Amino acid sequence: MWKVRDDEPSYAFLKEPTAPEVNYYEAPIDLIARTGGALPAGREMFINEEPGVGNNPNRNKQHAFHFTADNCIGCHACEAACSEKNDNPAHISFRSVGYVEGGTYPDFKRMNISMACNHCDDPVCLKGCPTRAYTKHVEYGAVLQDPETCFGCGYCTWVCPYNAPQLDPIKGQVSKCNMCVDRLEVNLKPACVSACLGNALNFGVVDDLPENREQGKTSIPGFPDPEITHPNIRFQQIQNMPDEVTRTDGMSVKYHKGDDGQYRPVVDQKKGVEKKWSLGKLSSRENPLVIFTLVSQTSLGAFLLSFLGAQLGIDSIIALRDSVMYIPFMAATVSLAGLGMLMSATHLGKPWRFYRGFNNLRHSPVCREGLGMLLYMVFAGIHLLAMLPENAVFISLFGTWGTFSGVAITSGYLALIAGAVGLYYMYRCYRIPARPFWNHWQTGSAFLGTSLSLGSVVLGAVGVPTLMLIGADGLAMLKLCLAVMVIGIALEAFGLWRHGVAMDKGNNEGSVSHYIQCTLFGKSYALRNLLLLGNLILAAALLSGSELGVLNLIGGAVLCGSILATAIIGRCLFYVLVIPTTMPGAFFWKNKDFEEHARDIGLANMPQVGVVAHAH
């Protein structure tokens, strides 16, 4: 428990609420009632691993921050108090102050915004976290996170619209605002609220307006759509702002006031209109995920074509299955899946805790993706073992069912089912409202298209030479692979076209991502699109051929290399372009452009700057 000082000022104490029974979103404020009585009152929270129940009479009611934007002077006292209490390093801040500004002299206005975790009614961080490090408590409605349970995947930082969870690349784990529940237990307001100089921050039972306040709005300019998570924060902003306000951080976003009075994000052309290559910027901390998604989808596509093709009676696939190269081919396919799982683990801040990635199967698509891919790899591996010529182990265990007609076929179908589940939830991982550039069906078409095109590349690279060497119909294998390539490339190209149209019309952070794609990465983006179109034309041209000659083989080899290059460029763009619905930063603080500049010139080597030298 927090120790209350003898001279604690009166403003630091919580006031007795007069709140309604339900909040703005029609949810009960009494959290015991919200659970239907499933959880008892008077539970111990074991704050700092100490037992005991505080004396706060409203501990089972949802609490919330109240921010009066007109009063905030941008002094950052709330940040300092929070960081001091939680002993945060310079590069981590649970509460941040940014601002938006607009207008022209002499009517120029600036509005500061102080933001931390909003302890939402529908916490997407809790649902997304694969390790179950998050808990929504009936005590104060606090959404608490255990850094020691976290293994540093950072998925919660993707799904949160407010940038509340903070991934520490040094410790390899996430931490965030804990609502100062140790202070609440003794009826004290959180440290940030008590430290606020301008009486801009306040705290209490949700929708119970603080003294001398008349508004409890759910959004202000620069605040993401509250419908995503139903955040427990309320605002007062009486001072009128210009119809258009901008951010001073490097993000190419500004906010335009609509006819309904709400501000919505639009593109701010801070990067100009010149098209650049920016090839060096294609590399990011998500590089392991680039490899994971590409090799996993390649493995799935290759296994689907080879196993299902044989089951459907396609002669060229059956000829490959009956050849000596089927075992090496299947071993390579399973190895690609294993490499993908390894890359997924290396992306973690604490890779040795990968086993915690299955703790939240009820909610987290990350868990389901991982389980699906793991089971696919296991069943594909069993299929590989069952196909070995000397299959004495399986025959001794299962008798005649241990031959090809038994274990191999059963495990093959199970691998297809598990792989389909893994691919679907790989797609669902990126349907994130807080990241509009990803939150489109094109992500699914890209993943499926890549699976088909790269899977057919692997199948063709092994199958065509093998059938030529054994005197079988190599042309049929080539045509089959080319036909699947055409389908995969066309699917991906169609999705990209519709995605571009949607992002242009979106008027959200996705539109900003598309603007960056067409300018800062404009030439790389154009190259990817030209390669995609060229691949489609070349594959169609080769498909129309009637002979398996040298030119066809050279063309096929060029096509395979081009498809691989297209996939790598496209997937790198996918990760580096996304712009989240984060709160505005400032010129130096919470500014990605400044962080990049600080790393380039060596400022990041000084810890007091608040920028980590290496992002992962």
XYZ file of C-alpha atoms in Angstrom:
616
model
C 0.000 0.000 0.000
C 1.043 3.553 -0.625
C 2.075 5.381 2.546
C 0.000 8.534 2.996
C 2.000 11.538 4.193
C 0.861 13.494 7.233
C 0.854 16.704 5.197
C -0.806 15.268 2.079
C -2.617 18.172 0.344
C -6.376 17.959 0.056
C -6.364 18.082 -3.738
C -4.502 14.757 -3.849
C -7.476 12.862 -2.349
C -10.352 11.374 -4.328
C -13.753 12.983 -3.835
C -16.976 11.175 -3.058
C -18.650 10.443 -6.419
C -22.171 11.245 -7.554
C -21.945 9.216 -10.750
C -24.865 7.576 -12.593
C -25.360 3.806 -12.578
C -24.208 3.338 -16.170
C -21.470 5.050 -18.152
C -21.581 6.764 -21.543
C -21.455 3.380 -23.294
C -24.397 2.053 -21.258
C -22.176 -0.317 -19.261
C -22.690 -0.588 -15.476
C -20.230 1.491 -13.485
C -20.424 -1.052 -10.664
C -17.956 -3.660 -11.896
C -19.288 -6.438 -9.664
C -22.675 -5.947 -11.301
C -20.998 -5.900 -14.716
C -19.660 -9.409 -14.096
C -23.072 -10.605 -12.946
C -21.733 -11.242 -9.458
C -19.191 -13.761 -10.743
C -16.429 -12.047 -8.790
C -16.697 -11.061 -5.113
C -16.095 -7.636 -3.631
C -13.261 -7.083 -1.202
C -10.660 -9.082 -3.105
C -7.004 -8.547 -2.347
C -5.006 -7.155 -5.275
C -1.595 -8.145 -3.875
C -0.106 -4.830 -4.921
C 3.677 -5.123 -4.935
C 3.071 -8.721 -3.772
C 1.592 -7.491 -0.480
C -1.810 -8.713 0.771
C -4.490 -6.388 2.060
C -7.574 -4.462 0.996
C -7.611 -0.678 0.883
C -10.141 1.637 2.497
C -11.477 3.150 -0.725
C -15.280 2.744 -0.590
C -15.569 2.937 -4.405
C -12.919 0.381 -5.298
C -15.391 -1.746 -7.302
C -16.502 1.114 -9.546
C -14.969 1.956 -12.894
C -12.598 4.910 -12.536
C -11.383 7.206 -15.282
C -9.156 10.161 -16.065
C -10.663 13.523 -16.920
C -8.577 15.902 -19.027
C -9.359 19.601 -19.410
C -7.481 20.503 -22.573
C -7.934 24.254 -22.049
C -5.954 24.110 -18.794
C -2.928 22.081 -19.939
C 0.201 24.234 -20.260
C 2.452 21.442 -21.558
C 4.791 21.475 -18.558
C 5.187 17.649 -18.570
C 4.920 17.493 -14.763
C 2.501 14.576 -15.136
C 5.087 12.700 -17.209
C 7.827 13.370 -14.688
C 5.704 12.303 -11.705
C 4.634 9.097 -13.446
C 8.165 8.172 -14.487
C 9.558 8.937 -11.040
C 6.942 6.828 -9.274
C 7.381 3.884 -11.643
C 11.166 4.240 -11.883
C 11.044 4.354 -15.682
C 14.182 4.815 -17.803
C 14.442 7.890 -20.024
C 13.145 6.119 -23.120
C 9.960 4.827 -21.453
C 7.041 7.009 -20.419
C 3.643 5.674 -19.420
C 2.133 9.151 -19.802
C 3.046 11.461 -22.666
C 2.205 15.044 -23.534
C 1.896 15.980 -27.192
C 0.057 18.721 -28.981
C -1.748 19.866 -32.099
C -1.791 23.408 -33.439
C -3.411 25.437 -36.157
C -4.538 28.827 -37.394
C -2.518 31.837 -38.519
C -1.134 34.863 -36.724
C -2.583 36.490 -34.708
C -5.218 33.769 -34.212
C -2.847 30.824 -33.782
C -3.851 28.149 -31.277
C -2.206 25.149 -29.713
C -3.837 22.388 -27.695
C -1.787 20.108 -25.470
C -2.895 16.511 -24.912
C -1.781 14.402 -21.950
C -2.419 10.718 -22.484
C -1.727 7.417 -20.725
C -3.579 4.110 -20.601
C -7.346 4.644 -20.615
C -8.184 1.322 -18.900
C -10.825 0.649 -21.532
C -14.114 -1.183 -21.156
C -13.104 -3.307 -24.148
C -9.321 -3.566 -23.795
C -7.950 -4.803 -27.121
C -4.519 -5.217 -25.510
C -5.958 -7.880 -23.207
C -7.593 -9.755 -26.083
C -4.540 -9.517 -28.307
C -1.848 -10.497 -25.799
C -0.819 -14.132 -26.399
C 0.713 -14.562 -22.924
C -2.295 -13.317 -20.900
C -0.127 -10.664 -19.289
C -3.154 -8.334 -19.067
C -6.030 -8.445 -16.598
C -9.113 -6.230 -16.377
C -9.768 -5.926 -12.638
C -13.094 -5.320 -10.949
C -11.082 -3.121 -8.598
C -11.235 0.386 -10.130
C -11.602 -1.148 -13.600
C -7.821 -1.064 -13.909
C -6.269 -2.904 -16.843
C -3.014 -4.147 -15.338
C -0.124 -5.776 -17.157
C 2.550 -8.072 -15.757
C 5.908 -7.351 -17.437
C 7.340 -10.609 -16.097
C 4.693 -12.646 -17.910
C 5.219 -10.696 -21.142
C 7.655 -12.138 -23.680
C 7.975 -8.947 -25.719
C 6.088 -9.710 -28.951
C 4.763 -6.140 -28.976
C 1.334 -7.107 -30.356
C -0.410 -5.054 -27.683
C 1.480 -1.987 -28.941
C 0.005 -2.676 -32.382
C -3.625 -3.033 -31.329
C -3.783 -0.190 -28.778
C -4.993 3.020 -30.473
C -3.438 5.244 -27.791
C 0.163 3.976 -27.678
C -0.308 3.094 -24.008
C 1.728 -0.159 -23.783
C 5.437 0.642 -23.996
C 7.834 -1.938 -25.448
C 11.262 -1.608 -23.877
C 13.779 -2.918 -26.448
C 16.462 -3.154 -23.752
C 14.489 -5.318 -21.306
C 12.572 -7.021 -24.086
C 9.207 -6.597 -22.415
C 6.164 -4.333 -22.326
C 4.971 -2.262 -19.394
C 2.351 0.451 -19.007
C 0.313 2.714 -16.717
C -1.086 0.799 -13.729
C -3.587 3.491 -12.669
C -1.555 3.922 -9.473
C -3.817 1.371 -7.811
C -1.577 1.416 -4.732
C -2.505 5.088 -4.276
C -6.179 4.499 -5.074
C -6.369 1.903 -2.309
C -5.650 4.649 0.228
C -7.996 7.127 -1.489
C -5.259 9.118 -3.255
C -5.385 10.200 -6.877
C -2.731 8.867 -9.303
C 0.676 10.538 -9.175
C 0.257 12.268 -12.545
C -3.012 13.875 -11.430
C -1.601 15.061 -8.110
C 1.379 16.620 -9.915
C -0.635 18.532 -12.545
C 0.100 22.256 -12.203
C -2.764 23.576 -14.304
C -5.546 21.420 -12.859
C -5.927 19.862 -16.311
C -5.807 16.235 -15.176
C -8.343 14.831 -12.779
C -9.465 11.382 -11.729
C -12.437 9.653 -10.190
C -15.393 7.406 -10.886
C -16.150 7.507 -14.605
C -18.677 10.090 -15.819
C -18.622 11.824 -12.435
C -17.488 15.285 -13.516
C -14.761 16.881 -11.399
C -15.477 20.085 -9.519
C -15.929 23.156 -11.768
C -16.164 21.038 -14.915
C -19.131 21.023 -17.280
C -18.104 18.671 -20.100
C -17.409 14.956 -20.217
C -16.746 14.457 -23.931
C -15.359 11.192 -25.252
C -12.982 12.729 -27.808
C -11.023 15.833 -28.748
C -8.911 16.711 -31.818
C -6.173 14.107 -32.278
C -7.922 11.428 -30.216
C -8.620 8.123 -32.025
C -12.116 6.774 -32.509
C -13.386 5.861 -29.012
C -15.626 3.142 -30.463
C -12.558 0.916 -30.925
C -12.089 0.256 -27.204
C -14.594 2.395 -25.206
C -11.813 4.176 -23.282
C -12.337 5.410 -19.747
C -11.262 8.991 -20.255
C -13.402 12.099 -20.538
C -12.512 15.520 -21.894
C -13.414 19.146 -21.539
C -12.476 21.493 -24.365
C -14.387 24.747 -24.481
C -11.854 26.804 -26.432
C -12.565 26.570 -30.148
C -9.805 25.219 -32.360
C -9.266 25.982 -36.072
C -11.024 23.774 -38.612
C -7.668 22.167 -39.382
C -4.943 21.351 -36.873
C -1.535 19.775 -37.495
C 0.947 17.674 -35.536
C 4.498 18.787 -34.904
C 5.924 15.276 -34.875
C 7.061 13.642 -38.105
C 3.817 11.810 -38.793
C 2.137 13.041 -41.989
C -1.251 13.411 -40.304
C -3.407 16.428 -39.668
C -6.972 16.645 -38.406
C -9.867 18.260 -40.262
C -13.126 19.293 -38.662
C -16.173 17.728 -40.285
C -19.718 19.026 -40.545
C -20.584 17.139 -37.363
C -17.900 19.011 -35.418
C -15.644 15.956 -35.058
C -11.991 16.063 -36.143
C -10.812 13.269 -38.428
C -7.313 12.416 -39.665
C -6.323 13.403 -43.208
C -3.059 13.423 -45.140
C -0.522 16.143 -44.357
C 2.066 16.168 -47.153
C 5.069 16.723 -44.902
C 7.223 14.415 -47.008
C 6.571 16.336 -50.206
C 5.562 14.676 -53.465
C 8.934 13.533 -54.793
C 9.125 9.791 -55.402
C 12.149 8.125 -53.783
C 13.661 4.650 -53.478
C 14.365 4.687 -49.699
C 15.685 1.134 -49.980
C 17.583 1.443 -46.699
C 14.339 2.228 -44.884
C 12.746 -1.022 -46.020
C 14.594 -2.747 -43.180
C 12.849 -2.564 -39.804
C 12.577 -4.311 -36.451
C 9.864 -6.421 -38.079
C 12.375 -8.138 -40.405
C 11.914 -11.476 -38.569
C 8.188 -11.220 -39.306
C 8.922 -10.534 -42.976
C 10.826 -13.835 -43.087
C 8.288 -15.666 -40.907
C 5.282 -14.761 -43.041
C 7.019 -15.351 -46.373
C 8.592 -18.733 -45.598
C 5.497 -19.978 -43.738
C 3.233 -19.062 -46.634
C 5.705 -20.620 -49.081
C 5.701 -23.852 -47.090
C 1.909 -23.930 -46.902
C 1.547 -23.345 -50.634
C 4.118 -25.993 -51.583
C 2.555 -28.609 -49.287
C -0.966 -27.812 -50.496
C -0.026 -28.203 -54.153
C 2.021 -31.365 -53.714
C -0.226 -33.281 -51.321
C -3.621 -32.192 -52.610
C -2.460 -32.537 -56.223
C -1.558 -36.159 -55.587
C -4.886 -36.797 -53.874
C -6.712 -35.314 -56.868
C -4.863 -37.643 -59.191
C -2.753 -35.109 -61.102
C -0.253 -37.259 -62.983
C 2.755 -34.925 -62.746
C 2.358 -34.560 -58.974
C 1.970 -38.325 -58.546
C 5.140 -38.834 -60.591
C 7.003 -36.469 -58.245
C 5.560 -38.234 -55.184
C 6.765 -41.591 -56.461
C 10.266 -40.270 -57.238
C 13.296 -40.156 -54.940
C 13.042 -36.347 -54.812
C 9.733 -36.264 -52.949
C 11.395 -36.839 -49.568
C 13.961 -33.982 -50.036
C 11.174 -31.759 -51.390
C 8.932 -32.442 -48.392
C 11.902 -32.055 -46.029
C 12.560 -28.614 -47.518
C 8.872 -27.719 -47.133
C 8.814 -28.720 -43.461
C 12.143 -26.955 -42.891
C 10.680 -23.727 -44.271
C 7.880 -23.981 -41.713
C 10.465 -24.578 -38.983
C 12.482 -21.591 -40.138
C 9.321 -19.494 -39.961
C 8.657 -20.534 -36.367
C 12.273 -19.760 -35.478
C 12.013 -16.283 -37.016
C 8.760 -15.689 -35.150
C 10.559 -16.501 -31.897
C 13.563 -14.266 -32.694
C 11.157 -11.340 -33.092
C 10.311 -11.623 -29.398
C 11.990 -9.489 -26.793
C 12.478 -12.684 -24.753
C 12.742 -15.489 -27.324
C 13.378 -18.166 -24.684
C 9.836 -17.613 -23.397
C 8.231 -18.564 -26.732
C 6.215 -21.308 -25.024
C 4.019 -18.647 -23.416
C 2.632 -17.835 -26.838
C -0.262 -20.267 -26.404
C -1.687 -18.911 -23.134
C -4.584 -16.919 -24.618
C -6.187 -19.149 -27.235
C -9.605 -17.893 -26.187
C -8.993 -14.377 -27.512
C -5.644 -13.829 -29.193
C -5.223 -14.398 -32.959
C -1.464 -14.546 -32.324
C -1.962 -17.678 -30.210
C -4.175 -19.296 -32.809
C -1.780 -18.422 -35.605
C 1.140 -19.923 -33.699
C -0.756 -23.075 -32.751
C -2.012 -23.572 -36.308
C 1.472 -23.220 -37.790
C 3.019 -25.460 -35.128
C 0.473 -28.230 -35.729
C 0.929 -27.843 -39.478
C 4.669 -28.332 -39.065
C 4.127 -31.391 -36.816
C 1.624 -33.082 -39.122
C 3.667 -32.251 -42.230
C 6.672 -33.746 -40.457
C 4.714 -36.922 -39.673
C 3.665 -37.092 -43.322
C 7.333 -36.808 -44.299
C 8.350 -39.622 -41.944
C 5.488 -41.816 -43.125
C 6.652 -41.394 -46.719
C 10.157 -42.700 -45.993
C 10.900 -45.870 -48.007
C 11.890 -47.896 -44.931
C 8.911 -47.061 -42.749
C 9.493 -49.780 -40.147
C 8.606 -47.601 -37.152
C 5.134 -46.652 -38.373
C 4.403 -50.165 -39.625
C 5.435 -51.657 -36.265
C 3.192 -49.156 -34.450
C 0.171 -49.089 -36.735
C 0.458 -52.225 -38.899
C -0.763 -51.791 -42.475
C -2.286 -48.419 -41.502
C 1.282 -47.229 -41.030
C 1.933 -47.485 -44.762
C 1.319 -44.689 -47.259
C -2.420 -45.272 -47.401
C -2.779 -44.681 -43.679
C -0.573 -42.346 -41.637
C 0.761 -40.371 -44.597
C -2.658 -39.468 -45.973
C -4.251 -38.792 -42.584
C -1.374 -36.601 -41.419
C -1.401 -34.813 -44.781
C -5.042 -33.809 -44.435
C -4.486 -32.791 -40.806
C -1.541 -30.661 -41.932
C -3.755 -28.950 -44.523
C -6.421 -28.184 -41.913
C -3.898 -26.881 -39.388
C -2.146 -24.852 -42.081
C -5.424 -23.294 -43.201
C -6.166 -22.308 -39.600
C -2.664 -20.882 -39.205
C -2.913 -18.867 -42.435
C -6.368 -17.539 -41.548
C -5.260 -16.322 -38.122
C -2.041 -14.979 -39.611
C -4.390 -12.750 -41.614
C -6.611 -12.001 -38.590
C -3.558 -10.783 -36.662
C -3.437 -7.777 -38.985
C -7.122 -6.843 -39.041
C -6.458 -4.139 -36.480
C -8.736 -1.053 -36.328
C -5.835 0.920 -34.824
C -3.795 0.265 -38.007
C -6.121 1.072 -40.933
C -3.503 0.327 -43.607
C -3.562 -3.328 -42.559
C -7.247 -3.476 -41.666
C -8.422 -4.448 -45.167
C -9.273 -7.733 -46.861
C -6.273 -7.176 -49.167
C -4.032 -8.458 -46.371
C -5.711 -11.834 -46.735
C -5.524 -11.813 -50.545
C -1.820 -10.916 -50.340
C -1.089 -13.759 -47.916
C -3.042 -16.308 -49.965
C -1.592 -15.038 -53.250
C 1.941 -15.247 -51.866
C 1.244 -18.766 -50.654
C 0.164 -19.871 -54.109
C 2.853 -18.076 -56.105
C 5.850 -18.878 -53.873
C 4.558 -22.390 -53.179
C 4.426 -23.064 -56.920
C 7.945 -21.627 -57.263
C 9.279 -24.254 -54.839
C 7.241 -27.034 -56.422
C 8.370 -26.058 -59.921
C 12.019 -25.663 -58.918
C 12.074 -29.263 -57.638
C 9.390 -30.902 -59.744
C 10.280 -29.813 -63.264
C 13.965 -30.919 -63.206
C 13.022 -34.136 -61.402
C 10.437 -35.168 -63.984
C 12.792 -34.259 -66.823
C 15.524 -36.481 -65.356
C 13.258 -39.502 -64.862
C 11.705 -39.108 -68.302
C 8.246 -38.055 -67.085
C 6.104 -35.158 -68.335
C 8.025 -32.117 -67.089
C 5.952 -29.802 -69.290
C 2.768 -30.757 -67.430
C 4.433 -29.934 -64.115
C 5.644 -26.610 -65.491
C 2.193 -25.701 -66.784
C 0.586 -26.627 -63.474
C 3.001 -24.418 -61.525
C 2.591 -21.548 -63.996
C -1.207 -21.774 -63.777
C -1.079 -21.550 -59.972
C 1.399 -18.661 -60.234
C -0.993 -16.775 -62.497
C -3.831 -17.286 -59.984
C -1.689 -16.193 -57.031
C -0.224 -13.134 -58.771
C -3.617 -12.062 -60.136
C -5.199 -12.421 -56.693
C -2.490 -10.308 -55.094
C -2.608 -7.680 -57.859
C -6.391 -7.347 -57.631
C -6.202 -6.935 -53.862
C -3.502 -4.270 -54.147
C -5.582 -2.330 -56.670
C -8.691 -2.334 -54.448
C -6.568 -1.557 -51.390
C -5.070 1.511 -53.096
C -8.536 2.752 -54.043
C -9.805 2.228 -50.482
C -6.826 3.984 -48.913
C -7.192 6.972 -51.257
C -10.801 7.401 -50.153
C -10.285 6.429 -46.532
C -9.392 9.767 -44.912
C -7.620 7.976 -42.095
C -4.122 6.881 -41.140
C -4.321 4.286 -43.913
C -4.514 7.119 -46.437
C -1.378 8.578 -44.861
C 0.393 5.230 -45.225
C -0.588 5.159 -48.888
C 0.748 8.696 -49.340
C 4.094 7.630 -47.814
C 4.051 4.580 -50.061
C 3.641 6.754 -53.153
C 6.277 9.351 -52.172
C 8.997 8.307 -49.725
C 8.881 4.755 -51.112
C 7.402 5.760 -54.451
C 10.056 4.193 -56.699
C 10.246 0.994 -54.649
C 6.453 0.785 -54.752
C 6.435 1.333 -58.527
C 9.127 -1.320 -58.964
C 7.090 -3.842 -56.973
C 3.988 -3.086 -59.064
C 5.910 -3.345 -62.367
C 7.455 -6.628 -61.254
C 4.011 -7.919 -60.286
C 2.605 -7.008 -63.696
C 5.667 -8.398 -65.476
C 5.411 -11.650 -63.514
C 1.784 -12.026 -64.567
C 2.564 -11.412 -68.228
C 5.605 -13.698 -68.243
C 3.776 -16.508 -66.444
C 0.866 -16.260 -68.893
C 3.265 -16.250 -71.861
C 5.131 -19.317 -70.617
C 1.843 -21.048 -69.892
C 0.841 -20.723 -73.542
C 3.988 -22.571 -74.699
C 3.724 -26.107 -76.028
C 7.311 -27.295 -75.583
C 9.704 -27.657 -72.686
C 12.739 -25.997 -74.262
C 15.746 -24.105 -72.992
C 14.016 -20.735 -73.384
C 11.061 -21.930 -71.309
C 13.381 -23.138 -68.551
C 15.333 -19.856 -68.559
C 12.087 -17.887 -68.543
C 10.803 -19.990 -65.651
C 13.989 -19.410 -63.667
C 13.768 -15.647 -64.267
C 10.108 -15.717 -63.256
C 10.890 -17.553 -60.011
C 13.549 -15.004 -59.059
C 11.284 -12.110 -59.953
C 8.390 -13.503 -57.897
C 10.694 -13.874 -54.893
C 12.016 -10.304 -55.264
C 8.461 -8.971 -55.626
C 7.353 -10.795 -52.475
C 10.277 -9.485 -50.407
C 9.814 -5.853 -51.496
C 6.062 -6.047 -50.976
C 6.291 -7.597 -47.531
C 8.921 -5.085 -46.369
C 6.641 -2.263 -47.541
C 3.747 -3.891 -45.699
C 5.538 -3.550 -42.367
C 7.338 -0.207 -42.709
C 4.391 1.745 -44.128
C 1.750 1.173 -41.487
C 0.846 4.278 -39.480
C -1.111 3.646 -36.271
C -3.826 5.799 -34.729
C -1.449 7.052 -32.064
C -1.799 10.250 -30.094
C 0.132 13.309 -31.342
C 3.693 13.637 -30.116
C 5.861 16.748 -29.829
C 8.843 18.097 -31.783
C 11.403 15.992 -29.924
C 9.412 13.726 -27.620
C 7.468 10.802 -29.116
C 8.586 11.812 -32.603
C 9.697 8.877 -34.790
C 11.545 11.191 -37.158
C 13.606 12.652 -34.323
C 14.317 9.153 -32.967
C 15.646 8.121 -36.373
C 17.717 11.313 -36.587
C 19.101 10.728 -33.083
C 20.248 7.237 -34.065
C 21.832 8.526 -37.273
C 23.953 11.229 -35.619
C 24.760 9.407 -32.366
C 22.515 11.333 -29.963
C 20.835 8.046 -29.090
C 24.061 6.924 -27.421
C 23.275 9.349 -24.590
C 20.578 7.749 -22.400
C 19.232 11.113 -21.234
C 18.003 11.843 -24.777
C 15.321 9.202 -24.311
C 16.016 7.322 -27.546
C 17.298 3.747 -27.601
C 20.212 3.316 -29.991
C 18.819 0.047 -31.364
C 15.132 -0.488 -31.941
C 15.210 -4.239 -31.203
